């Protein structure tokens, strides 16, 4: 892939909270669309760097911490400020799971416990706006997605709700024309999730009704389809931004 990839003329900054939660299946479409990818490590790297706010794309990934726990993780306030600048400028921004919760926080909404953990594979219910967006590739008749969260957020004022589940009403929203928040995971791959099963072992063991064996079996069934549909979604979203393949 590297030999045939086009030269990068766009820059994607990706904020990562734990090493095993990465871009997954999204990396290849980004490269094909002419992006160079720079990972920035939350808690280690400087999130106040001016060039982060000016990147062509910002992606904020998931992680096993609360989006409002500034006391233990003070860098979260830096992430929220960065997201506020990006969203106010309507610059292309994607938040996944914790990243979506941080987007909601940056827009002034409450982030809180969902009352129950939502871990495992399930189908989305798309709103009319969601069905008209790139999320149509993730419609319930096309694929399941991976849920892995215990927190949720109030829909920011002015945001457009795109997707829900029975457990969590606010699963995805659009802010402006270029800000997209996804509470669920679309980027995961079957191979990559083996690292999650190790990294999240304590949470898995502490959550009733799930196990590594069950998650591995459901991943084997669902992940190949999600990888195909997830890449279709991501390519469509990039195209909708005006960032077509090169």
PDB file of C-alpha atoms in Angstrom, residues 6-238:
ATOM      1  CA  UNK A   6      -0.275   9.233  -3.252  1.00  0.00           C
ATOM      2  CA  UNK A   7       2.015  11.835  -1.724  1.00  0.00           C
ATOM      3  CA  UNK A   8       0.443  13.516   1.283  1.00  0.00           C
ATOM      4  CA  UNK A   9      -0.827  17.022   0.676  1.00  0.00           C
ATOM      5  CA  UNK A  10      -3.283  17.131   3.579  1.00  0.00           C
ATOM      6  CA  UNK A  11      -2.608  16.700   7.289  1.00  0.00           C
ATOM      7  CA  UNK A  12      -4.687  14.668   9.729  1.00  0.00           C
ATOM      8  CA  UNK A  13      -3.948  15.067  13.421  1.00  0.00           C
ATOM      9  CA  UNK A  14      -5.199  12.135  15.518  1.00  0.00           C
ATOM     10  CA  UNK A  15      -5.391  12.465  19.315  1.00  0.00           C
ATOM     11  CA  UNK A  16      -4.912   9.066  20.916  1.00  0.00           C
ATOM     12  CA  UNK A  17      -5.591   8.270  24.588  1.00  0.00           C
ATOM     13  CA  UNK A  18      -4.457   4.634  24.742  1.00  0.00           C
ATOM     14  CA  UNK A  19      -2.081   2.986  22.304  1.00  0.00           C
ATOM     15  CA  UNK A  20      -4.417   0.158  21.289  1.00  0.00           C
ATOM     16  CA  UNK A  21      -7.298   2.450  20.242  1.00  0.00           C
ATOM     17  CA  UNK A  22      -6.125   3.826  16.908  1.00  0.00           C
ATOM     18  CA  UNK A  23      -7.539   4.733  13.488  1.00  0.00           C
ATOM     19  CA  UNK A  24      -8.022   1.083  12.556  1.00  0.00           C
ATOM     20  CA  UNK A  25      -9.748   0.763   9.188  1.00  0.00           C
ATOM     21  CA  UNK A  26      -9.826   4.556   8.729  1.00  0.00           C
ATOM     22  CA  UNK A  27      -6.082   4.805   8.142  1.00  0.00           C
ATOM     23  CA  UNK A  28      -6.110   3.479   4.579  1.00  0.00           C
ATOM     24  CA  UNK A  29      -8.893   5.787   3.287  1.00  0.00           C
ATOM     25  CA  UNK A  30      -7.065   8.762   4.796  1.00  0.00           C
ATOM     26  CA  UNK A  31      -3.864   7.860   2.984  1.00  0.00           C
ATOM     27  CA  UNK A  32      -5.777   7.297  -0.266  1.00  0.00           C
ATOM     28  CA  UNK A  33      -7.336  10.747   0.142  1.00  0.00           C
ATOM     29  CA  UNK A  34      -3.897  12.323   0.342  1.00  0.00           C
ATOM     30  CA  UNK A  35      -3.525  12.702   4.108  1.00  0.00           C
ATOM     31  CA  UNK A  36      -0.396  12.386   6.152  1.00  0.00           C
ATOM     32  CA  UNK A  37      -1.297  11.041   9.604  1.00  0.00           C
ATOM     33  CA  UNK A  38       0.197  12.419  12.815  1.00  0.00           C
ATOM     34  CA  UNK A  39      -0.690  10.779  16.118  1.00  0.00           C
ATOM     35  CA  UNK A  40      -0.650  13.076  19.139  1.00  0.00           C
ATOM     36  CA  UNK A  41      -0.562  11.296  22.502  1.00  0.00           C
ATOM     37  CA  UNK A  42      -2.947  12.775  25.079  1.00  0.00           C
ATOM     38  CA  UNK A  43      -1.258  13.243  28.424  1.00  0.00           C
ATOM     39  CA  UNK A  44       2.198  13.289  26.850  1.00  0.00           C
ATOM     40  CA  UNK A  45       2.207  15.699  23.918  1.00  0.00           C
ATOM     41  CA  UNK A  46       1.449  19.422  23.902  1.00  0.00           C
ATOM     42  CA  UNK A  47      -2.212  19.907  22.955  1.00  0.00           C
ATOM     43  CA  UNK A  48      -1.864  23.686  22.905  1.00  0.00           C
ATOM     44  CA  UNK A  49       0.325  23.651  19.804  1.00  0.00           C
ATOM     45  CA  UNK A  50      -1.138  26.248  17.389  1.00  0.00           C
ATOM     46  CA  UNK A  51      -0.742  23.935  14.394  1.00  0.00           C
ATOM     47  CA  UNK A  52      -3.201  21.410  15.823  1.00  0.00           C
ATOM     48  CA  UNK A  53      -6.102  23.814  15.466  1.00  0.00           C
ATOM     49  CA  UNK A  54      -5.113  24.505  11.855  1.00  0.00           C
ATOM     50  CA  UNK A  55      -4.764  20.911  10.611  1.00  0.00           C
ATOM     51  CA  UNK A  56      -6.876  19.816   7.652  1.00  0.00           C
ATOM     52  CA  UNK A  57      -8.579  17.197   9.834  1.00  0.00           C
ATOM     53  CA  UNK A  58      -8.676  16.523  13.568  1.00  0.00           C
ATOM     54  CA  UNK A  59      -9.742  13.107  14.863  1.00  0.00           C
ATOM     55  CA  UNK A  60     -10.150  12.537  18.608  1.00  0.00           C
ATOM     56  CA  UNK A  61     -10.239   8.847  19.476  1.00  0.00           C
ATOM     57  CA  UNK A  62     -11.723   6.921  22.392  1.00  0.00           C
ATOM     58  CA  UNK A  63     -10.348   5.978  25.775  1.00  0.00           C
ATOM     59  CA  UNK A  64     -11.387   4.511  29.138  1.00  0.00           C
ATOM     60  CA  UNK A  65     -11.674   7.786  31.080  1.00  0.00           C
ATOM     61  CA  UNK A  66     -14.409  10.321  31.705  1.00  0.00           C
ATOM     62  CA  UNK A  67     -14.464  13.392  29.473  1.00  0.00           C
ATOM     63  CA  UNK A  68     -14.951  15.627  32.525  1.00  0.00           C
ATOM     64  CA  UNK A  69     -12.385  14.143  34.929  1.00  0.00           C
ATOM     65  CA  UNK A  70     -10.011  17.106  34.768  1.00  0.00           C
ATOM     66  CA  UNK A  71      -8.805  16.514  38.321  1.00  0.00           C
ATOM     67  CA  UNK A  72      -7.093  13.263  37.406  1.00  0.00           C
ATOM     68  CA  UNK A  73      -6.515  14.041  33.723  1.00  0.00           C
ATOM     69  CA  UNK A  74      -5.942  17.799  33.335  1.00  0.00           C
ATOM     70  CA  UNK A  75      -5.139  17.446  29.628  1.00  0.00           C
ATOM     71  CA  UNK A  76      -8.872  16.950  29.006  1.00  0.00           C
ATOM     72  CA  UNK A  77      -9.384  20.684  29.440  1.00  0.00           C
ATOM     73  CA  UNK A  78      -6.768  21.279  26.728  1.00  0.00           C
ATOM     74  CA  UNK A  79      -8.596  18.896  24.402  1.00  0.00           C
ATOM     75  CA  UNK A  80     -11.903  20.622  25.062  1.00  0.00           C
ATOM     76  CA  UNK A  81     -10.384  24.031  24.271  1.00  0.00           C
ATOM     77  CA  UNK A  82      -8.859  22.684  21.068  1.00  0.00           C
ATOM     78  CA  UNK A  83     -12.183  21.193  20.020  1.00  0.00           C
ATOM     79  CA  UNK A  84     -14.005  24.413  20.835  1.00  0.00           C
ATOM     80  CA  UNK A  85     -11.669  26.338  18.522  1.00  0.00           C
ATOM     81  CA  UNK A  86     -12.073  23.788  15.749  1.00  0.00           C
ATOM     82  CA  UNK A  87     -15.852  23.579  16.001  1.00  0.00           C
ATOM     83  CA  UNK A  88     -16.351  27.332  16.219  1.00  0.00           C
ATOM     84  CA  UNK A  89     -14.273  27.665  13.044  1.00  0.00           C
ATOM     85  CA  UNK A  90     -16.240  24.819  11.370  1.00  0.00           C
ATOM     86  CA  UNK A  91     -13.017  22.952  10.594  1.00  0.00           C
ATOM     87  CA  UNK A  92     -13.254  19.217   9.785  1.00  0.00           C
ATOM     88  CA  UNK A  93     -13.411  17.397  13.122  1.00  0.00           C
ATOM     89  CA  UNK A  94     -14.350  13.834  14.034  1.00  0.00           C
ATOM     90  CA  UNK A  95     -14.847  12.616  17.594  1.00  0.00           C
ATOM     91  CA  UNK A  96     -15.201   8.907  18.403  1.00  0.00           C
ATOM     92  CA  UNK A  97     -16.568   7.708  21.767  1.00  0.00           C
ATOM     93  CA  UNK A  98     -14.553   9.766  24.300  1.00  0.00           C
ATOM     94  CA  UNK A  99     -13.852  12.146  21.416  1.00  0.00           C
ATOM     95  CA  UNK A 100     -17.595  12.598  20.851  1.00  0.00           C
ATOM     96  CA  UNK A 101     -18.136  13.241  24.564  1.00  0.00           C
ATOM     97  CA  UNK A 102     -15.362  15.839  24.506  1.00  0.00           C
ATOM     98  CA  UNK A 103     -17.023  17.508  21.514  1.00  0.00           C
ATOM     99  CA  UNK A 104     -20.287  17.707  23.455  1.00  0.00           C
ATOM    100  CA  UNK A 105     -18.408  19.139  26.441  1.00  0.00           C
ATOM    101  CA  UNK A 106     -16.677  21.709  24.227  1.00  0.00           C
ATOM    102  CA  UNK A 107     -20.103  22.800  22.963  1.00  0.00           C
ATOM    103  CA  UNK A 108     -21.386  23.352  26.507  1.00  0.00           C
ATOM    104  CA  UNK A 109     -23.367  20.146  26.991  1.00  0.00           C
ATOM    105  CA  UNK A 110     -23.450  17.874  30.017  1.00  0.00           C
ATOM    106  CA  UNK A 111     -21.454  14.632  29.942  1.00  0.00           C
ATOM    107  CA  UNK A 112     -22.573  12.061  32.519  1.00  0.00           C
ATOM    108  CA  UNK A 113     -22.982   8.378  33.277  1.00  0.00           C
ATOM    109  CA  UNK A 114     -25.405   6.587  30.977  1.00  0.00           C
ATOM    110  CA  UNK A 115     -26.861   4.467  33.774  1.00  0.00           C
ATOM    111  CA  UNK A 116     -25.697   1.267  32.099  1.00  0.00           C
ATOM    112  CA  UNK A 117     -22.669   0.250  30.119  1.00  0.00           C
ATOM    113  CA  UNK A 118     -23.184  -0.370  26.433  1.00  0.00           C
ATOM    114  CA  UNK A 119     -20.495  -2.842  25.378  1.00  0.00           C
ATOM    115  CA  UNK A 120     -20.798  -5.093  22.359  1.00  0.00           C
ATOM    116  CA  UNK A 121     -22.134  -5.164  18.823  1.00  0.00           C
ATOM    117  CA  UNK A 122     -25.487  -3.619  17.943  1.00  0.00           C
ATOM    118  CA  UNK A 123     -27.451  -1.814  15.266  1.00  0.00           C
ATOM    119  CA  UNK A 124     -28.082   1.902  15.048  1.00  0.00           C
ATOM    120  CA  UNK A 125     -31.375   3.669  14.555  1.00  0.00           C
ATOM    121  CA  UNK A 126     -30.785   6.550  12.148  1.00  0.00           C
ATOM    122  CA  UNK A 127     -32.770   9.755  12.178  1.00  0.00           C
ATOM    123  CA  UNK A 128     -33.968  11.239   8.896  1.00  0.00           C
ATOM    124  CA  UNK A 129     -30.890  13.469   8.886  1.00  0.00           C
ATOM    125  CA  UNK A 130     -28.668  10.487   9.665  1.00  0.00           C
ATOM    126  CA  UNK A 131     -30.122   8.491   6.799  1.00  0.00           C
ATOM    127  CA  UNK A 132     -29.375  11.362   4.432  1.00  0.00           C
ATOM    128  CA  UNK A 133     -25.763  11.630   5.628  1.00  0.00           C
ATOM    129  CA  UNK A 134     -22.685   9.451   5.236  1.00  0.00           C
ATOM    130  CA  UNK A 135     -24.074   7.378   8.124  1.00  0.00           C
ATOM    131  CA  UNK A 136     -26.450   5.762   5.643  1.00  0.00           C
ATOM    132  CA  UNK A 137     -23.645   3.258   5.071  1.00  0.00           C
ATOM    133  CA  UNK A 138     -24.128   2.234   8.728  1.00  0.00           C
ATOM    134  CA  UNK A 139     -27.894   1.753   8.514  1.00  0.00           C
ATOM    135  CA  UNK A 140     -29.250  -1.179  10.553  1.00  0.00           C
ATOM    136  CA  UNK A 141     -29.945  -3.263   7.459  1.00  0.00           C
ATOM    137  CA  UNK A 142     -26.293  -2.898   6.392  1.00  0.00           C
ATOM    138  CA  UNK A 143     -24.130  -3.428   9.467  1.00  0.00           C
ATOM    139  CA  UNK A 144     -23.741  -3.517  13.223  1.00  0.00           C
ATOM    140  CA  UNK A 145     -21.324  -1.173  14.973  1.00  0.00           C
ATOM    141  CA  UNK A 146     -19.303  -1.605  18.158  1.00  0.00           C
ATOM    142  CA  UNK A 147     -20.449   0.101  21.353  1.00  0.00           C
ATOM    143  CA  UNK A 148     -18.031   0.475  24.264  1.00  0.00           C
ATOM    144  CA  UNK A 149     -18.971   3.213  26.717  1.00  0.00           C
ATOM    145  CA  UNK A 150     -20.511   3.921  30.088  1.00  0.00           C
ATOM    146  CA  UNK A 151     -21.014   7.671  29.690  1.00  0.00           C
ATOM    147  CA  UNK A 152     -23.274   9.705  27.463  1.00  0.00           C
ATOM    148  CA  UNK A 153     -23.997  13.377  26.774  1.00  0.00           C
ATOM    149  CA  UNK A 154     -26.827  15.802  26.206  1.00  0.00           C
ATOM    150  CA  UNK A 155     -27.298  16.840  22.610  1.00  0.00           C
ATOM    151  CA  UNK A 156     -25.603  20.231  22.173  1.00  0.00           C
ATOM    152  CA  UNK A 157     -27.917  23.111  21.364  1.00  0.00           C
ATOM    153  CA  UNK A 158     -27.867  23.639  17.602  1.00  0.00           C
ATOM    154  CA  UNK A 159     -26.539  20.145  16.854  1.00  0.00           C
ATOM    155  CA  UNK A 160     -28.381  17.726  14.560  1.00  0.00           C
ATOM    156  CA  UNK A 161     -29.048  14.255  15.978  1.00  0.00           C
ATOM    157  CA  UNK A 162     -28.063  11.518  13.523  1.00  0.00           C
ATOM    158  CA  UNK A 163     -28.357   8.192  15.365  1.00  0.00           C
ATOM    159  CA  UNK A 164     -29.645   6.522  18.531  1.00  0.00           C
ATOM    160  CA  UNK A 165     -29.885   3.154  20.258  1.00  0.00           C
ATOM    161  CA  UNK A 166     -32.286   1.884  22.910  1.00  0.00           C
ATOM    162  CA  UNK A 167     -29.602   2.301  25.576  1.00  0.00           C
ATOM    163  CA  UNK A 168     -28.281   5.679  24.469  1.00  0.00           C
ATOM    164  CA  UNK A 169     -30.416   8.249  22.650  1.00  0.00           C
ATOM    165  CA  UNK A 170     -27.574  10.522  21.566  1.00  0.00           C
ATOM    166  CA  UNK A 171     -25.283   8.295  19.531  1.00  0.00           C
ATOM    167  CA  UNK A 172     -24.171  10.690  16.809  1.00  0.00           C
ATOM    168  CA  UNK A 173     -24.549  14.363  15.967  1.00  0.00           C
ATOM    169  CA  UNK A 174     -23.518  16.866  13.346  1.00  0.00           C
ATOM    170  CA  UNK A 175     -22.238  20.281  14.354  1.00  0.00           C
ATOM    171  CA  UNK A 176     -22.182  22.929  11.640  1.00  0.00           C
ATOM    172  CA  UNK A 177     -21.201  21.315   8.370  1.00  0.00           C
ATOM    173  CA  UNK A 178     -17.876  19.698   9.322  1.00  0.00           C
ATOM    174  CA  UNK A 179     -18.081  18.520  12.923  1.00  0.00           C
ATOM    175  CA  UNK A 180     -19.152  14.895  13.433  1.00  0.00           C
ATOM    176  CA  UNK A 181     -19.438  13.117  16.795  1.00  0.00           C
ATOM    177  CA  UNK A 182     -19.863   9.330  17.011  1.00  0.00           C
ATOM    178  CA  UNK A 183     -20.471   7.733  20.406  1.00  0.00           C
ATOM    179  CA  UNK A 184     -19.915   4.286  18.857  1.00  0.00           C
ATOM    180  CA  UNK A 185     -16.930   2.739  17.084  1.00  0.00           C
ATOM    181  CA  UNK A 186     -16.826   2.347  13.313  1.00  0.00           C
ATOM    182  CA  UNK A 187     -13.047   2.242  12.914  1.00  0.00           C
ATOM    183  CA  UNK A 188     -12.396  -1.075  14.677  1.00  0.00           C
ATOM    184  CA  UNK A 189     -11.089  -4.241  13.017  1.00  0.00           C
ATOM    185  CA  UNK A 190     -11.194  -7.850  14.181  1.00  0.00           C
ATOM    186  CA  UNK A 191      -7.423  -7.993  14.581  1.00  0.00           C
ATOM    187  CA  UNK A 192      -7.220  -4.676  16.360  1.00  0.00           C
ATOM    188  CA  UNK A 193      -9.898  -5.646  18.867  1.00  0.00           C
ATOM    189  CA  UNK A 194      -7.703  -8.426  20.225  1.00  0.00           C
ATOM    190  CA  UNK A 195      -5.636  -5.631  21.794  1.00  0.00           C
ATOM    191  CA  UNK A 196      -8.823  -4.153  23.294  1.00  0.00           C
ATOM    192  CA  UNK A 197      -9.685  -7.480  24.908  1.00  0.00           C
ATOM    193  CA  UNK A 198      -6.319  -7.361  26.693  1.00  0.00           C
ATOM    194  CA  UNK A 199      -6.332  -3.647  27.522  1.00  0.00           C
ATOM    195  CA  UNK A 200      -9.927  -3.612  28.777  1.00  0.00           C
ATOM    196  CA  UNK A 201      -9.838  -6.954  30.592  1.00  0.00           C
ATOM    197  CA  UNK A 202     -10.783  -5.509  33.991  1.00  0.00           C
ATOM    198  CA  UNK A 203     -13.764  -3.642  32.571  1.00  0.00           C
ATOM    199  CA  UNK A 204     -14.921  -6.743  30.710  1.00  0.00           C
ATOM    200  CA  UNK A 205     -14.697  -8.889  33.831  1.00  0.00           C
ATOM    201  CA  UNK A 206     -16.546  -6.268  35.901  1.00  0.00           C
ATOM    202  CA  UNK A 207     -19.438  -5.856  33.434  1.00  0.00           C
ATOM    203  CA  UNK A 208     -22.271  -8.412  33.765  1.00  0.00           C
ATOM    204  CA  UNK A 209     -23.397 -10.164  30.629  1.00  0.00           C
ATOM    205  CA  UNK A 210     -20.204  -9.911  28.589  1.00  0.00           C
ATOM    206  CA  UNK A 211     -17.008 -11.921  28.341  1.00  0.00           C
ATOM    207  CA  UNK A 212     -13.915 -12.002  26.175  1.00  0.00           C
ATOM    208  CA  UNK A 213     -15.157 -15.203  24.559  1.00  0.00           C
ATOM    209  CA  UNK A 214     -18.545 -13.723  23.673  1.00  0.00           C
ATOM    210  CA  UNK A 215     -16.989 -10.501  22.392  1.00  0.00           C
ATOM    211  CA  UNK A 216     -14.470 -12.428  20.290  1.00  0.00           C
ATOM    212  CA  UNK A 217     -17.210 -14.577  18.762  1.00  0.00           C
ATOM    213  CA  UNK A 218     -19.478 -11.637  17.957  1.00  0.00           C
ATOM    214  CA  UNK A 219     -16.501  -9.732  16.553  1.00  0.00           C
ATOM    215  CA  UNK A 220     -15.706 -12.615  14.193  1.00  0.00           C
ATOM    216  CA  UNK A 221     -19.281 -12.406  12.883  1.00  0.00           C
ATOM    217  CA  UNK A 222     -19.693  -8.632  12.703  1.00  0.00           C
ATOM    218  CA  UNK A 223     -16.290  -7.027  12.152  1.00  0.00           C
ATOM    219  CA  UNK A 224     -15.671  -7.963   8.484  1.00  0.00           C
ATOM    220  CA  UNK A 225     -18.956  -6.328   7.411  1.00  0.00           C
ATOM    221  CA  UNK A 226     -18.353  -3.260   9.556  1.00  0.00           C
ATOM    222  CA  UNK A 227     -14.877  -2.832   8.105  1.00  0.00           C
ATOM    223  CA  UNK A 228     -16.352  -2.680   4.598  1.00  0.00           C
ATOM    224  CA  UNK A 229     -19.285  -0.446   5.526  1.00  0.00           C
ATOM    225  CA  UNK A 230     -17.164   1.662   7.868  1.00  0.00           C
ATOM    226  CA  UNK A 231     -14.706   2.482   5.138  1.00  0.00           C
ATOM    227  CA  UNK A 232     -17.594   3.322   2.794  1.00  0.00           C
ATOM    228  CA  UNK A 233     -18.953   5.683   5.457  1.00  0.00           C
ATOM    229  CA  UNK A 234     -15.571   7.304   6.023  1.00  0.00           C
ATOM    230  CA  UNK A 235     -14.820   7.758   2.323  1.00  0.00           C
ATOM    231  CA  UNK A 236     -18.248   9.337   1.864  1.00  0.00           C
ATOM    232  CA  UNK A 237     -17.709  11.681   4.819  1.00  0.00           C
ATOM    233  CA  UNK A 238     -14.332  12.775   3.455  1.00  0.00           C
TER     234      UNK A 238
END
